[in-house]
């Protein structure tokens, strides 16, 4: 069967109703929302609820009981006042989040996570869990009963623009998927992301550390976050978004 792989390198694109039919959707925000979601779930958070505004985040937080809620996120990469945590993955320790609903509002990532509401498989991906995400996608495509014939990759980008780290993560994911036994048709943007990945696969980290978003985070003292977010397969969890929240699902490890 022919499987189409399409990639949206920025978050603004026309979304006709049929766009996501028969699709597996993958959402990428390497720095740092995807990586934070993976860390929170791996440390036992019950779920992560993305919110696309501070007001909505605070409202959801207010509707939950004190013992089971945790409010995190950023604006301009910094924790909003009154929040429990910013968007640094290392703030999502098991002490802080185990058994809790984490409400997460971030500038770019949380917004992309709220797209494609009616899709069965919406997966949150970063470098930290890319191997497991790739294996999951390949296994779903192999199951003909699922009738999936498209993989749609949505990159959060950076303030509406393309971001290098999300594009390269998309390229690496495409590379992994292409190694499986199917006939694939790449859209131009998927082809571009894949070429970009191939051209830089020798040393992704060095290149990405000096690009826009990492440079900004580095100036703010978040070097440890950057190292973690760019480390491949360091947090092998599979976060799947349902109607309103992201939960970890069990899937064989790498
Ligand atoms: C975002 O979702 O915009 C990012 O995760 C921002 C950040 O690095 O904190």
PDB file of N, CA, C and O in Angstrom, residues 214-240:
ATOM      1  N   UNK A 214      17.470  27.312  20.804  1.00  0.00           N
ATOM      2  CA  UNK A 214      18.446  26.844  21.791  1.00  0.00           C
ATOM      3  C   UNK A 214      19.295  28.012  22.283  1.00  0.00           C
ATOM      4  O   UNK A 214      19.599  28.110  23.483  1.00  0.00           O
ATOM      5  N   UNK A 215      19.660  28.928  21.393  1.00  0.00           N
ATOM      6  CA  UNK A 215      20.475  30.081  21.821  1.00  0.00           C
ATOM      7  C   UNK A 215      19.704  30.909  22.841  1.00  0.00           C
ATOM      8  O   UNK A 215      20.254  31.347  23.854  1.00  0.00           O
ATOM      9  N   UNK A 216      18.418  31.105  22.561  1.00  0.00           N
ATOM     10  CA  UNK A 216      17.598  31.889  23.500  1.00  0.00           C
ATOM     11  C   UNK A 216      17.541  31.193  24.871  1.00  0.00           C
ATOM     12  O   UNK A 216      17.744  31.818  25.915  1.00  0.00           O
ATOM     13  N   UNK A 217      17.286  29.888  24.852  1.00  0.00           N
ATOM     14  CA  UNK A 217      17.193  29.148  26.115  1.00  0.00           C
ATOM     15  C   UNK A 217      18.534  29.150  26.852  1.00  0.00           C
ATOM     16  O   UNK A 217      18.590  29.257  28.077  1.00  0.00           O
ATOM     17  N   UNK A 218      19.599  29.058  26.079  1.00  0.00           N
ATOM     18  CA  UNK A 218      20.923  29.040  26.678  1.00  0.00           C
ATOM     19  C   UNK A 218      21.212  30.358  27.393  1.00  0.00           C
ATOM     20  O   UNK A 218      21.749  30.371  28.514  1.00  0.00           O
ATOM     21  N   UNK A 219      20.842  31.470  26.770  1.00  0.00           N
ATOM     22  CA  UNK A 219      21.051  32.782  27.421  1.00  0.00           C
ATOM     23  C   UNK A 219      20.284  32.872  28.734  1.00  0.00           C
ATOM     24  O   UNK A 219      20.666  33.578  29.660  1.00  0.00           O
ATOM     25  N   UNK A 220      19.171  32.146  28.815  1.00  0.00           N
ATOM     26  CA  UNK A 220      18.367  32.184  30.040  1.00  0.00           C
ATOM     27  C   UNK A 220      18.839  31.149  31.077  1.00  0.00           C
ATOM     28  O   UNK A 220      18.224  30.988  32.128  1.00  0.00           O
ATOM     29  N   UNK A 221      19.904  30.404  30.739  1.00  0.00           N
ATOM     30  CA  UNK A 221      20.474  29.451  31.705  1.00  0.00           C
ATOM     31  C   UNK A 221      19.880  28.053  31.631  1.00  0.00           C
ATOM     32  O   UNK A 221      20.009  27.274  32.578  1.00  0.00           O
ATOM     33  N   UNK A 222      19.231  27.722  30.494  1.00  0.00           N
ATOM     34  CA  UNK A 222      18.575  26.409  30.403  1.00  0.00           C
ATOM     35  C   UNK A 222      19.402  25.370  29.627  1.00  0.00           C
ATOM     36  O   UNK A 222      18.842  24.511  28.939  1.00  0.00           O
ATOM     37  N   UNK A 223      20.737  25.427  29.743  1.00  0.00           N
ATOM     38  CA  UNK A 223      21.595  24.495  28.979  1.00  0.00           C
ATOM     39  C   UNK A 223      21.246  23.032  29.248  1.00  0.00           C
ATOM     40  O   UNK A 223      21.253  22.213  28.335  1.00  0.00           O
ATOM     41  N   UNK A 224      20.960  22.727  30.520  1.00  0.00           N
ATOM     42  CA  UNK A 224      20.672  21.328  30.880  1.00  0.00           C
ATOM     43  C   UNK A 224      19.413  20.846  30.123  1.00  0.00           C
ATOM     44  O   UNK A 224      19.338  19.706  29.678  1.00  0.00           O
ATOM     45  N   UNK A 225      18.434  21.737  29.996  1.00  0.00           N
ATOM     46  CA  UNK A 225      17.211  21.385  29.261  1.00  0.00           C
ATOM     47  C   UNK A 225      17.549  21.068  27.807  1.00  0.00           C
ATOM     48  O   UNK A 225      17.031  20.109  27.221  1.00  0.00           O
ATOM     49  N   UNK A 226      18.405  21.919  27.219  1.00  0.00           N
ATOM     50  CA  UNK A 226      18.743  21.734  25.801  1.00  0.00           C
ATOM     51  C   UNK A 226      19.402  20.364  25.608  1.00  0.00           C
ATOM     52  O   UNK A 226      19.035  19.606  24.710  1.00  0.00           O
ATOM     53  N   UNK A 227      20.361  20.046  26.490  1.00  0.00           N
ATOM     54  CA  UNK A 227      21.052  18.750  26.372  1.00  0.00           C
ATOM     55  C   UNK A 227      20.059  17.598  26.440  1.00  0.00           C
ATOM     56  O   UNK A 227      20.125  16.661  25.656  1.00  0.00           O
ATOM     57  N   UNK A 228      19.151  17.691  27.388  1.00  0.00           N
ATOM     58  CA  UNK A 228      18.157  16.610  27.521  1.00  0.00           C
ATOM     59  C   UNK A 228      17.238  16.555  26.278  1.00  0.00           C
ATOM     60  O   UNK A 228      17.025  15.479  25.700  1.00  0.00           O
ATOM     61  N   UNK A 229      16.721  17.703  25.867  1.00  0.00           N
ATOM     62  CA  UNK A 229      15.759  17.723  24.754  1.00  0.00           C
ATOM     63  C   UNK A 229      16.383  17.228  23.439  1.00  0.00           C
ATOM     64  O   UNK A 229      15.683  16.728  22.562  1.00  0.00           O
ATOM     65  N   UNK A 230      17.710  17.384  23.314  1.00  0.00           N
ATOM     66  CA  UNK A 230      18.374  16.954  22.068  1.00  0.00           C
ATOM     67  C   UNK A 230      18.965  15.550  22.178  1.00  0.00           C
ATOM     68  O   UNK A 230      19.607  15.066  21.252  1.00  0.00           O
ATOM     69  N   UNK A 231      18.740  14.886  23.322  1.00  0.00           N
ATOM     70  CA  UNK A 231      19.334  13.545  23.459  1.00  0.00           C
ATOM     71  C   UNK A 231      18.341  12.487  22.971  1.00  0.00           C
ATOM     72  O   UNK A 231      17.196  12.419  23.422  1.00  0.00           O
ATOM     73  N   UNK A 232      18.841  11.686  22.059  1.00  0.00           N
ATOM     74  CA  UNK A 232      17.951  10.764  21.338  1.00  0.00           C
ATOM     75  C   UNK A 232      17.598   9.552  22.201  1.00  0.00           C
ATOM     76  O   UNK A 232      18.494   8.910  22.775  1.00  0.00           O
ATOM     77  N   UNK A 233      16.294   9.299  22.301  1.00  0.00           N
ATOM     78  CA  UNK A 233      15.748   8.138  23.029  1.00  0.00           C
ATOM     79  C   UNK A 233      16.063   8.119  24.527  1.00  0.00           C
ATOM     80  O   UNK A 233      16.081   7.056  25.142  1.00  0.00           O
ATOM     81  N   UNK A 234      16.270   9.305  25.101  1.00  0.00           N
ATOM     82  CA  UNK A 234      16.590   9.332  26.536  1.00  0.00           C
ATOM     83  C   UNK A 234      15.338   9.171  27.403  1.00  0.00           C
ATOM     84  O   UNK A 234      15.442   8.923  28.598  1.00  0.00           O
ATOM     85  N   UNK A 235      14.163   9.317  26.837  1.00  0.00           N
ATOM     86  CA  UNK A 235      12.938   9.206  27.635  1.00  0.00           C
ATOM     87  C   UNK A 235      11.884   8.426  26.833  1.00  0.00           C
ATOM     88  O   UNK A 235      10.939   9.004  26.277  1.00  0.00           O
ATOM     89  N   UNK A 236      12.069   7.117  26.737  1.00  0.00           N
ATOM     90  CA  UNK A 236      11.221   6.320  25.844  1.00  0.00           C
ATOM     91  C   UNK A 236       9.811   6.077  26.386  1.00  0.00           C
ATOM     92  O   UNK A 236       9.508   5.018  26.908  1.00  0.00           O
ATOM     93  N   UNK A 237       8.964   7.084  26.270  1.00  0.00           N
ATOM     94  CA  UNK A 237       7.542   6.908  26.599  1.00  0.00           C
ATOM     95  C   UNK A 237       6.737   7.261  25.355  1.00  0.00           C
ATOM     96  O   UNK A 237       7.212   7.979  24.479  1.00  0.00           O
ATOM     97  N   UNK A 238       5.510   6.744  25.324  1.00  0.00           N
ATOM     98  CA  UNK A 238       4.653   6.998  24.165  1.00  0.00           C
ATOM     99  C   UNK A 238       3.451   7.834  24.605  1.00  0.00           C
ATOM    100  O   UNK A 238       2.483   7.301  25.143  1.00  0.00           O
ATOM    101  N   UNK A 239       3.509   9.152  24.410  1.00  0.00           N
ATOM    102  CA  UNK A 239       2.392  10.008  24.822  1.00  0.00           C
ATOM    103  C   UNK A 239       1.370  10.141  23.692  1.00  0.00           C
ATOM    104  O   UNK A 239       1.707  10.527  22.580  1.00  0.00           O
ATOM    105  N   UNK A 240       0.123   9.787  24.011  1.00  0.00           N
ATOM    106  CA  UNK A 240      -0.941   9.876  23.004  1.00  0.00           C
ATOM    107  C   UNK A 240      -2.003  10.848  23.521  1.00  0.00           C
ATOM    108  O   UNK A 240      -2.440  10.749  24.664  1.00  0.00           O
TER     109      UNK A 240
END
